[in-house]
Coordinates of C-alpha atoms and ligand atoms in Angstrom, one line a residue:
M1 CA 109.4 99.0 136.6
R2 CA 110.5 97.2 133.5
H3 CA 108.3 94.9 131.4
F4 CA 109.4 92.7 128.5
L5 CA 106.8 93.4 125.8
D6 CA 109.0 94.2 122.9
T7 CA 112.8 94.1 122.5
A8 CA 112.5 97.6 121.1
D9 CA 111.9 98.8 124.7
W10 CA 115.3 97.6 125.6
S11 CA 118.7 98.9 124.4
S12 CA 121.0 96.7 122.4
A13 CA 123.5 96.7 125.3
E14 CA 120.8 95.5 127.7
L15 CA 119.7 92.8 125.2
L16 CA 123.3 91.6 124.8
D17 CA 123.7 91.5 128.6
L18 CA 120.5 89.3 128.7
L19 CA 122.0 87.0 126.1
K20 CA 125.2 86.7 128.1
D21 CA 123.2 86.0 131.3
A22 CA 121.4 83.3 129.3
V23 CA 124.7 81.7 128.3
A24 CA 125.8 81.7 131.9
L25 CA 122.6 80.3 133.3
K26 CA 122.6 77.6 130.6
K27 CA 126.1 76.6 131.5
E28 CA 125.3 76.6 135.2
F29 CA 122.2 74.6 134.6
K30 CA 124.0 72.0 132.6
N31 CA 126.9 71.7 135.1
F32 CA 125.3 71.5 138.5
G33 CA 121.8 73.1 138.4
N34 CA 120.9 76.8 138.9
T35 CA 121.2 78.6 142.1
P36 CA 117.8 79.7 143.5
L37 CA 117.9 83.3 142.3
L38 CA 114.1 83.6 142.4
K39 CA 113.5 81.5 145.5
G40 CA 109.9 81.8 146.6
K41 CA 108.9 84.1 143.6
S42 CA 105.9 83.3 141.5
L43 CA 104.8 83.8 137.9
A44 CA 101.2 83.7 136.6
M45 CA 101.0 82.5 133.0
V46 CA 98.0 83.8 131.2
F47 CA 97.2 82.1 127.9
Q48 CA 94.6 83.1 125.3
K49 CA 96.2 80.8 122.7
P50 CA 97.6 77.2 122.8
S51 CA 101.2 76.6 123.7
L52 CA 103.8 73.9 124.2
R53 CA 107.2 75.6 124.3
T54 CA 106.2 78.9 126.0
R55 CA 104.2 77.3 128.7
V56 CA 106.6 74.5 129.6
S57 CA 109.8 76.6 129.2
F58 CA 108.5 79.4 131.5
E59 CA 107.3 76.9 134.1
M60 CA 110.6 75.0 134.1
A61 CA 112.6 78.2 134.1
M62 CA 110.9 79.3 137.3
Q63 CA 111.3 76.0 138.9
H64 CA 115.1 75.8 138.1
V65 CA 115.7 79.1 140.0
G66 CA 113.6 78.2 143.0
G67 CA 110.4 79.9 141.9
Y68 CA 106.9 78.7 141.0
A69 CA 104.7 79.2 137.9
F70 CA 101.1 78.4 137.2
Y71 CA 98.9 78.3 134.1
L72 CA 95.7 80.2 133.6
S73 CA 93.6 79.1 130.7
P74 CA 91.5 81.4 128.5
Q75 CA 88.3 80.0 130.1
E76 CA 89.4 80.8 133.6
I77 CA 90.5 84.4 133.0
G78 CA 88.2 85.6 130.3
L79 CA 90.7 88.5 129.6
G80 CA 88.7 91.6 128.9
K81 CA 85.4 89.6 128.8
R82 CA 84.7 88.2 132.3
E83 CA 86.8 91.0 133.8
S84 CA 88.6 94.1 132.5
I85 CA 92.3 93.9 131.8
A86 CA 93.0 96.7 134.2
D87 CA 91.3 94.8 137.0
I88 CA 93.0 91.5 136.2
A89 CA 96.4 93.2 136.2
R90 CA 95.9 94.7 139.6
V91 CA 94.4 91.6 141.2
L92 CA 97.2 89.3 139.9
G93 CA 99.8 91.8 141.0
G94 CA 98.6 91.3 144.6
Y95 CA 99.3 87.6 144.4
V96 CA 102.4 87.1 142.2
D97 CA 105.7 88.6 141.4
G98 CA 105.4 88.5 137.6
V99 CA 102.9 87.7 134.8
M100 CA 103.6 86.1 131.4
A101 CA 100.8 86.7 129.0
R102 CA 100.0 85.3 125.5
T103 CA 97.2 87.3 123.9
F104 CA 95.8 87.9 120.4
D105 CA 95.7 91.7 120.6
H106 CA 99.1 93.3 121.3
Q107 CA 97.3 96.2 123.0
H108 CA 96.2 93.7 125.7
V109 CA 99.8 93.1 126.9
I110 CA 100.4 96.9 126.8
D111 CA 97.2 97.4 128.9
L112 CA 98.3 94.7 131.4
A113 CA 101.7 96.5 131.7
K114 CA 100.0 99.8 132.2
W115 CA 98.0 98.6 135.2
S116 CA 100.2 95.9 136.6
P117 CA 102.2 96.5 139.8
V118 CA 104.5 93.6 138.7
P119 CA 106.5 92.9 135.5
I120 CA 104.6 91.7 132.4
I121 CA 106.3 89.4 129.9
N122 CA 105.0 89.0 126.4
G123 CA 104.7 85.3 125.5
L124 CA 103.5 86.1 122.0
T125 CA 100.8 88.4 120.5
D126 CA 99.5 88.9 117.0
Y127 CA 102.2 91.6 116.6
N128 CA 105.4 90.0 118.0
H129 CA 107.2 87.3 119.9
P130 CA 110.1 88.8 121.7
C131 CA 111.0 85.9 124.0
Q132 CA 111.2 83.7 120.9
A133 CA 113.5 86.2 119.3
M134 CA 115.8 86.2 122.3
A135 CA 116.1 82.4 122.2
D136 CA 116.7 82.6 118.4
F137 CA 119.5 85.2 118.8
L138 CA 121.0 83.1 121.6
T139 CA 121.0 80.1 119.2
I140 CA 122.6 82.1 116.4
Y141 CA 125.2 83.5 118.8
E142 CA 126.1 80.0 120.0
E143 CA 126.5 78.8 116.4
F144 CA 128.6 81.6 115.0
G145 CA 130.1 83.2 118.2
K146 CA 128.7 86.6 117.1
L147 CA 125.6 88.3 115.8
E148 CA 126.8 91.5 114.2
G149 CA 127.3 91.3 110.4
L150 CA 125.5 87.9 110.0
H151 CA 122.8 87.7 107.3
L152 CA 119.4 86.3 108.3
A153 CA 116.8 85.4 105.8
Y154 CA 113.2 85.0 106.9
V155 CA 111.1 83.1 104.3
G156 CA 107.3 82.9 104.4
D157 CA 104.6 84.9 106.2
S158 CA 105.7 88.2 107.7
N159 CA 104.1 87.5 111.0
N160 CA 104.7 88.1 114.7
V161 CA 107.9 86.0 114.7
A162 CA 109.3 87.9 111.6
T163 CA 108.5 91.2 113.4
S164 CA 110.6 90.3 116.4
L165 CA 113.4 89.0 114.3
L166 CA 113.6 92.2 112.2
I167 CA 113.6 94.5 115.3
G168 CA 116.2 92.2 116.9
A169 CA 118.3 92.2 113.7
A170 CA 118.3 96.0 113.8
Q171 CA 119.3 96.0 117.4
F172 CA 122.1 93.4 117.0
N173 CA 123.4 95.0 113.7
M174 CA 122.6 92.0 111.6
K175 CA 121.6 92.0 107.9
M176 CA 118.1 90.8 107.2
T177 CA 116.2 89.8 104.1
V178 CA 112.5 88.8 104.1
G179 CA 111.2 86.7 101.2
S180 CA 107.4 86.8 101.2
P181 CA 104.6 86.6 98.7
T182 CA 103.0 89.9 97.7
G183 CA 100.4 90.8 100.3
Y184 CA 102.2 89.0 103.1
Q185 CA 105.3 91.3 103.4
V186 CA 106.5 93.1 106.4
K187 CA 104.4 96.1 107.4
Q188 CA 106.0 99.5 106.7
S189 CA 105.5 100.5 110.4
V190 CA 107.7 97.6 111.5
V191 CA 110.3 98.5 108.9
D192 CA 110.2 102.1 110.1
T193 CA 110.6 101.0 113.7
A194 CA 113.6 98.8 112.8
R195 CA 115.2 101.7 110.8
K196 CA 114.7 104.1 113.6
I197 CA 116.5 101.8 115.9
N198 CA 119.3 101.3 113.5
P199 CA 119.5 103.8 110.6
K200 CA 122.3 101.7 109.0
L201 CA 120.2 98.6 109.0
E202 CA 120.7 96.5 105.8
F203 CA 117.2 95.2 105.1
N204 CA 115.6 94.0 101.9
V205 CA 112.3 92.5 100.9
T206 CA 111.7 90.3 97.9
D207 CA 109.0 88.0 96.6
D208 CA 111.7 85.7 95.2
P209 CA 112.5 83.0 97.8
A210 CA 115.8 81.9 96.1
A211 CA 117.0 85.5 96.0
A212 CA 116.1 85.9 99.7
V213 CA 118.3 83.1 100.9
K214 CA 121.3 83.6 98.5
G215 CA 124.5 83.2 100.5
V216 CA 122.8 83.8 103.9
D217 CA 124.0 82.5 107.2
V218 CA 120.6 81.7 108.7
I219 CA 117.3 80.7 107.0
Y220 CA 114.3 81.1 109.2
T221 CA 110.7 80.1 108.5
D222 CA 107.4 79.8 110.3
T223 CA 103.9 78.5 109.7
W224 CA 102.0 80.1 106.8
T225 CA 98.9 80.4 109.0
S226 CA 99.3 81.7 112.5
M227 CA 97.0 81.1 115.4
G228 CA 93.8 83.2 114.9
Q229 CA 94.1 83.1 111.1
E230 CA 92.7 79.6 110.6
E231 CA 89.9 80.7 108.3
E232 CA 92.6 82.0 105.8
A233 CA 94.5 78.6 105.8
E234 CA 93.1 77.4 102.5
Q235 CA 93.9 80.6 100.7
R236 CA 97.4 80.7 102.2
R237 CA 98.1 77.2 101.2
K238 CA 97.6 78.3 97.5
V239 CA 100.0 81.3 97.8
F240 CA 102.9 80.1 100.0
P241 CA 104.2 76.8 98.4
P242 CA 107.1 78.5 96.4
F243 CA 108.3 79.7 99.8
Q244 CA 108.8 76.3 101.3
V245 CA 112.2 75.7 102.9
N246 CA 113.3 72.5 101.2
A247 CA 116.7 71.1 100.2
K248 CA 116.7 73.0 96.9
L249 CA 116.1 76.4 98.6
L250 CA 118.7 75.5 101.4
G251 CA 121.2 74.8 98.6
Q252 CA 121.1 78.6 97.7
A253 CA 122.3 79.6 101.2
A254 CA 125.9 79.6 102.4
K255 CA 127.3 76.1 103.0
H256 CA 127.6 76.8 106.7
A257 CA 124.0 78.1 106.9
I258 CA 121.7 76.9 109.7
V259 CA 117.9 76.5 109.4
M260 CA 115.6 77.8 112.1
H261 CA 111.8 77.6 112.9
C262 CA 110.1 78.7 116.1
L263 CA 107.8 75.6 116.0
P264 CA 105.2 74.3 115.9
A265 CA 106.0 73.3 112.3
H266 CA 103.6 72.2 109.6
R267 CA 105.9 69.7 108.0
G268 CA 105.5 69.4 104.3
E269 CA 104.2 72.9 104.1
E270 CA 106.7 75.7 105.1
I271 CA 109.5 73.2 105.8
T272 CA 110.2 69.7 104.6
D273 CA 111.2 66.8 106.9
D274 CA 114.6 66.3 105.3
V275 CA 115.5 69.9 106.2
A276 CA 113.8 70.0 109.6
D277 CA 115.6 66.8 110.6
G278 CA 118.8 67.4 108.6
P279 CA 122.3 68.4 109.7
Q280 CA 121.7 72.1 109.2
S281 CA 118.6 72.2 111.3
R282 CA 118.8 73.9 114.7
L283 CA 115.1 73.6 115.4
F284 CA 115.5 71.7 118.7
P285 CA 118.5 73.6 120.2
Q286 CA 116.4 76.7 119.4
A287 CA 113.4 75.3 121.2
E288 CA 115.6 74.4 124.2
N289 CA 117.0 77.9 124.3
R290 CA 113.6 79.3 125.1
L291 CA 114.3 77.9 128.6
H292 CA 117.6 79.6 129.0
A293 CA 116.8 82.9 127.3
Q294 CA 113.6 83.3 129.4
K295 CA 115.3 82.4 132.6
A296 CA 117.6 85.4 132.0
I297 CA 114.6 87.6 131.4
L298 CA 112.8 86.3 134.5
V299 CA 115.9 86.8 136.7
K300 CA 116.4 90.3 135.3
L301 CA 112.8 91.3 135.9
L302 CA 111.8 89.5 139.1
Q303 CA 115.0 89.4 141.2
Ligands
CP401 N1 107.4 78.8 119.6 C1 106.4 78.9 120.4 O1 106.1 79.9 121.0 O2 105.8 77.7 120.7 P1 104.4 77.5 121.5 O3 103.3 78.1 120.7 O4 104.2 76.0 121.6 O5 104.6 78.1 122.9
NVA402 N1 103.4 82.7 114.0 C1 103.0 81.6 114.9 C2 104.0 81.4 116.0 C3 103.7 80.3 117.0 C4 104.7 80.2 118.1 C5 101.6 81.9 115.5 O1 101.4 83.1 115.9 O2 100.8 81.0 115.5

């Protein structure tokens, strides 16, 4: 049985097929509504962290294809506290056809998958955010009509979102540069994974944000402080301001460059209002694409 924990578990061809499925499902949805491909199927959504996009897009995706999704809060489940992950996985598997889980510890989604009789989908962990990356690559594909050869710059904290973008960039043969302050750069193990997937990967790191975005097709940023790191927020606010995506930094990218952010944004910190709301911003099409990309993943796993 397949799970969706990390795009690295899927081949590039499979991921491209998922993107094509997402394009088709999006078109169908916009034209006349989706056919009920998952009629009567159910998805449990386990959240250990807050969410707007992930929760609503998964719930609506299931509804659009004739299925049903429901939310389980951290208090209800007590993942690994009230009950072991192995027990939760097996109990849920007796009731539902799939489980989407957002956890702190990445090992927790791996453990759910190990014990679950139904597919597990990773809705973000401290390590990665593969569903977000699929929506992001869908957005880039829609913009440029291709992925291969495009240059993506990620500016800011090398967090879960950056990890999934780098793995995906390797899989889709994109060039990637990460501009982060010293101490917040991509972990060597993630770079090693990306290079193993694609030995020809063009990947650079720099602590110079202007150099990172020079001539790139896509500038991507995310919050300086991720969920679970709140006690570091003050320290991070001292380190990250040179990495703010503002009009000046955007001016260094290619003229046709688009700006992306997984949201939620801390406007005035990692991104300014004029850029987030400007003509090069794709923040909201990107958020919408969560719905379409995840619908493709759900259909692939649960049909
Ligand atoms: N981008 C994203 O995953 O948003 P939520 O945390 O609101 O789900
Ligand atoms: N890096 C952010 C992404 C939120 C969708 C976090 O983990 O909080």
